Amino acid sequence: TPTTGIWQTVWLEPVMASHIKRIKLVPDIDQETLTVEVQTNDEASAANLRLVATDNGQEVASQEGSDNLPVSLAIPSPKLWSPDAPFLYDLTVELRDGNGNVVDQIQSYFGMRKISVDKADDGYNRLFLNNEPLFQIGPLDQGFWPDGLYTAPSDAALKYDVEITKKMGFNMARKHVKVEPARWYYWCDKLGLLVWQDMPSGE
C-alpha cells in the first residue's frame, strides 16, 4: 500500500541559547572505555562538559572535556551487553559555562558490546559478539502495522513487537528497508535484540 506523510516521531522542545545538539557513543570492551563526542550549537563553542556514567545510580566513571572533541570514560570491568543479559549503563552529559554553571543537561544510556567478524574454532569466519561466536537468528522485519501501515499505534506496541520477537526464540531482527522510530531501537537495546539495519529503500 502506498504511504505518505509523517510516519516518524515528531516533537518540539525548548532549548537554552547554548545547548547540546547530539552525542555519539562508541564503546570499546577490549580497552574498557567509552568514547563520547558531544556536538553543541554555535553559541556554546569552546564550552565545558562533564560526563558521568552510572550503574543503578552508582557512579562508575566521570570525565570533563570540551565540545566537539572526543572524551574517553574508563569503564572498569564492564558489564557486557548481550541478548541474554542486555545491561545498560546510564549517562549524564552536562554543558557548563565559564563559571561552572550547568546550562544544559541530557540523559542517555549505553551498552558495552562489540560486534566483529573473526575466525571460529572450525576455521570459518563467523559473527562474534563480545569476542565470542554467536549464531544470530531472526526474522525479516518489514515494520508494517495493521492499523497504521508504517506507523505504530503506541510505544507499548513497539515494546510488544520486540518482546514477542524474543519469545519466539530470536536474538536479532533484520529491519527491512525502513528506519524505525527511535523508541523501537530503544526497546531492542533495553530488552536485548540485535538489529541488522537495511538501507532505506529509494523506490
Short mmCIF file of C-alpha atoms in Angstrom, two decimals:
data_model
loop_
_atom_site.label_atom_id
_atom_site.label_comp_id
_atom_site.label_asym_id
_atom_site.label_seq_id
_atom_site.Cartn_x
_atom_site.Cartn_y
_atom_site.Cartn_z
CA THR A 1 0.00 0.00 0.00
CA PRO A 2 1.47 3.43 -0.90
CA THR A 3 2.21 5.61 2.12
CA THR A 4 2.92 9.28 2.55
CA GLY A 5 3.03 11.97 5.21
CA ILE A 6 4.61 11.98 8.66
CA TRP A 7 5.31 8.45 9.91
CA GLN A 8 8.27 9.07 12.21
CA THR A 9 8.00 10.58 15.70
CA VAL A 10 7.78 14.38 15.69
CA TRP A 11 8.15 16.63 18.73
CA LEU A 12 9.06 20.13 19.84
CA GLU A 13 11.12 21.01 22.88
CA PRO A 14 12.53 24.28 24.23
CA VAL A 15 16.31 24.58 24.43
CA MET A 16 18.69 27.05 26.03
CA ALA A 17 20.65 29.53 23.91
CA SER A 18 23.67 27.28 24.49
CA HIS A 19 22.67 23.63 24.21
CA ILE A 20 23.71 20.11 23.29
CA LYS A 21 22.64 19.11 19.78
CA ARG A 22 23.65 15.45 19.68
CA ILE A 23 26.03 12.87 21.13
CA LYS A 24 27.85 9.89 19.63
CA LEU A 25 28.82 6.95 21.85
CA VAL A 26 31.45 4.35 20.90
CA PRO A 27 32.11 1.53 23.39
CA ASP A 28 35.39 -0.42 23.37
CA ILE A 29 35.18 -3.53 25.55
CA ASP A 30 38.81 -4.50 24.88
CA GLN A 31 40.13 -1.17 26.20
CA GLU A 32 37.27 -0.90 28.74
CA THR A 33 36.42 2.61 27.58
CA LEU A 34 33.52 4.60 26.21
CA THR A 35 34.35 7.39 23.78
CA VAL A 36 31.82 10.22 23.70
CA GLU A 37 31.59 13.00 21.13
CA VAL A 38 29.28 15.87 22.10
CA GLN A 39 28.14 18.36 19.49
CA THR A 40 26.80 21.71 20.69
CA ASN A 41 25.34 24.70 18.87
CA ASP A 42 27.44 27.70 17.82
CA GLU A 43 26.59 29.73 20.93
CA ALA A 44 28.21 27.04 23.07
CA SER A 45 31.55 26.95 21.26
CA ALA A 46 34.51 26.00 23.48
CA ALA A 47 32.10 25.15 26.29
CA ASN A 48 32.96 22.83 29.15
CA LEU A 49 31.44 19.38 29.52
CA ARG A 50 31.06 16.94 32.40
CA LEU A 51 30.11 13.33 31.71
CA VAL A 52 29.04 10.84 34.35
CA ALA A 53 28.33 7.12 33.79
CA THR A 54 26.32 5.27 36.42
CA ASP A 55 25.26 1.72 37.22
CA ASN A 56 21.91 1.68 39.03
CA GLY A 57 22.57 5.15 40.40
CA GLN A 58 26.17 4.47 41.45
CA GLU A 59 28.87 6.43 39.63
CA VAL A 60 31.32 4.21 37.75
CA ALA A 61 33.14 6.87 35.71
CA SER A 62 33.27 10.62 35.16
CA GLN A 63 35.27 12.91 32.93
CA GLU A 64 35.44 16.53 31.83
CA GLY A 65 36.12 17.78 28.33
CA SER A 66 35.26 20.25 25.58
CA ASP A 67 32.52 20.16 22.99
CA ASN A 68 33.22 18.62 19.56
CA LEU A 69 36.26 16.77 20.95
CA PRO A 70 36.19 13.06 21.91
CA VAL A 71 36.04 12.39 25.63
CA SER A 72 37.07 8.96 26.93
CA LEU A 73 35.49 7.38 30.00
CA ALA A 74 37.20 4.41 31.66
CA ILE A 75 34.64 1.67 32.42
CA PRO A 76 36.49 -0.83 34.65
CA SER A 77 35.42 -4.48 34.40
CA PRO A 78 32.41 -3.52 32.26
CA LYS A 79 29.15 -5.46 32.36
CA LEU A 80 28.76 -6.56 28.76
CA TRP A 81 25.53 -6.20 26.81
CA SER A 82 24.10 -9.29 25.10
CA PRO A 83 20.64 -10.56 24.09
CA ASP A 84 20.65 -12.80 27.17
CA ALA A 85 21.85 -10.03 29.51
CA PRO A 86 21.03 -6.61 27.99
CA PHE A 87 22.70 -4.47 30.64
CA LEU A 88 22.73 -0.73 30.03
CA TYR A 89 24.65 1.98 31.83
CA ASP A 90 23.13 5.43 32.34
CA LEU A 91 24.96 8.51 31.09
CA THR A 92 24.55 12.17 32.08
CA VAL A 93 26.11 14.90 29.93
CA GLU A 94 26.28 18.41 31.36
CA LEU A 95 27.12 21.56 29.43
CA ARG A 96 28.67 24.25 31.64
CA ASP A 97 29.54 27.89 31.11
CA GLY A 98 32.83 29.56 32.04
CA ASN A 99 31.68 29.93 35.65
CA GLY A 100 30.90 26.24 36.03
CA ASN A 101 27.11 26.70 35.89
CA VAL A 102 25.10 23.97 34.18
CA VAL A 103 23.33 25.49 31.16
CA ASP A 104 22.10 22.25 29.56
CA GLN A 105 21.90 18.59 30.55
CA ILE A 106 20.83 15.40 28.79
CA GLN A 107 20.28 11.85 29.98
CA SER A 108 21.22 8.88 27.83
CA TYR A 109 22.44 5.29 28.12
CA PHE A 110 24.97 2.93 26.58
CA GLY A 111 25.77 -0.76 26.36
CA MET A 112 29.30 -2.14 26.42
CA ARG A 113 29.34 -4.52 23.46
CA LYS A 114 31.44 -5.40 20.44
CA ILE A 115 30.40 -6.78 17.04
CA SER A 116 33.17 -8.30 14.93
CA VAL A 117 33.98 -10.95 12.34
CA ASP A 118 36.61 -13.44 13.47
CA LYS A 119 37.76 -16.95 12.72
CA ALA A 120 35.96 -19.50 14.85
CA ASP A 121 37.31 -22.84 16.08
CA ASP A 122 36.07 -24.53 12.88
CA GLY A 123 38.33 -22.27 10.79
CA TYR A 124 35.49 -20.25 9.24
CA ASN A 125 34.81 -16.57 9.71
CA ARG A 126 31.81 -16.05 11.99
CA LEU A 127 29.93 -13.15 13.53
CA PHE A 128 31.21 -12.55 17.06
CA LEU A 129 29.54 -10.72 19.92
CA ASN A 130 31.87 -9.60 22.71
CA ASN A 131 34.70 -11.74 21.27
CA GLU A 132 32.58 -14.92 21.29
CA PRO A 133 30.84 -16.51 18.27
CA LEU A 134 27.09 -16.01 18.33
CA PHE A 135 24.69 -17.69 15.93
CA GLN A 136 22.24 -14.94 15.05
CA ILE A 137 18.72 -15.96 14.12
CA GLY A 138 15.76 -13.72 13.45
CA PRO A 139 13.02 -12.63 11.05
CA LEU A 140 12.98 -10.19 8.16
CA ASP A 141 11.03 -7.39 9.88
CA GLN A 142 9.29 -5.02 7.47
CA GLY A 143 7.78 -2.88 10.22
CA PHE A 144 4.17 -2.84 8.99
CA TRP A 145 1.22 -2.38 11.34
CA PRO A 146 -2.36 -3.49 10.55
CA ASP A 147 -3.84 -0.25 11.87
CA GLY A 148 -1.21 2.27 10.80
CA LEU A 149 0.89 0.81 7.97
CA TYR A 150 4.31 2.32 8.77
CA THR A 151 3.14 3.98 11.99
CA ALA A 152 2.92 2.01 15.25
CA PRO A 153 -0.21 2.74 17.31
CA SER A 154 1.73 3.30 20.56
CA ASP A 155 5.02 2.89 22.38
CA ALA A 156 3.54 -0.17 24.10
CA ALA A 157 3.05 -1.72 20.66
CA LEU A 158 6.69 -1.11 19.77
CA LYS A 159 7.74 -2.78 23.03
CA TYR A 160 5.43 -5.74 22.43
CA ASP A 161 6.86 -6.14 18.92
CA VAL A 162 10.34 -6.67 20.42
CA GLU A 163 9.05 -8.82 23.30
CA ILE A 164 7.19 -11.23 21.02
CA THR A 165 10.21 -11.49 18.69
CA LYS A 166 12.31 -12.64 21.65
CA LYS A 167 9.61 -15.00 22.93
CA MET A 168 9.67 -16.73 19.54
CA GLY A 169 13.32 -17.60 20.20
CA PHE A 170 15.01 -14.98 18.04
CA ASN A 171 18.04 -12.94 19.13
CA MET A 172 18.05 -10.50 16.20
CA ALA A 173 15.81 -8.86 13.61
CA ARG A 174 16.72 -7.70 10.13
CA LYS A 175 14.90 -4.38 9.70
CA HIS A 176 13.94 -4.31 6.04
CA VAL A 177 14.40 -1.02 4.10
CA LYS A 178 12.83 1.05 6.89
CA VAL A 179 14.26 3.18 9.68
CA GLU A 180 12.06 2.74 12.74
CA PRO A 181 11.22 5.42 15.31
CA ALA A 182 13.97 5.71 17.93
CA ARG A 183 11.75 4.05 20.55
CA TRP A 184 11.83 0.73 18.66
CA TYR A 185 15.66 0.72 18.81
CA TYR A 186 15.45 1.71 22.48
CA TRP A 187 13.36 -1.38 23.26
CA CYS A 188 15.81 -3.53 21.29
CA ASP A 189 18.63 -2.16 23.46
CA LYS A 190 16.60 -2.48 26.65
CA LEU A 191 15.15 -5.95 26.05
CA GLY A 192 18.11 -7.49 24.21
CA LEU A 193 17.58 -7.75 20.45
CA LEU A 194 20.35 -7.31 17.90
CA VAL A 195 19.42 -5.39 14.75
CA TRP A 196 20.60 -5.81 11.18
CA GLN A 197 19.64 -2.47 9.64
CA ASP A 198 18.92 -2.40 5.90
CA MET A 199 19.47 0.78 3.97
CA PRO A 200 16.20 2.67 3.39
CA SER A 201 14.52 1.91 0.08
CA GLY A 202 14.64 4.63 -2.52
CA GLU A 203 11.78 3.22 -4.56
#
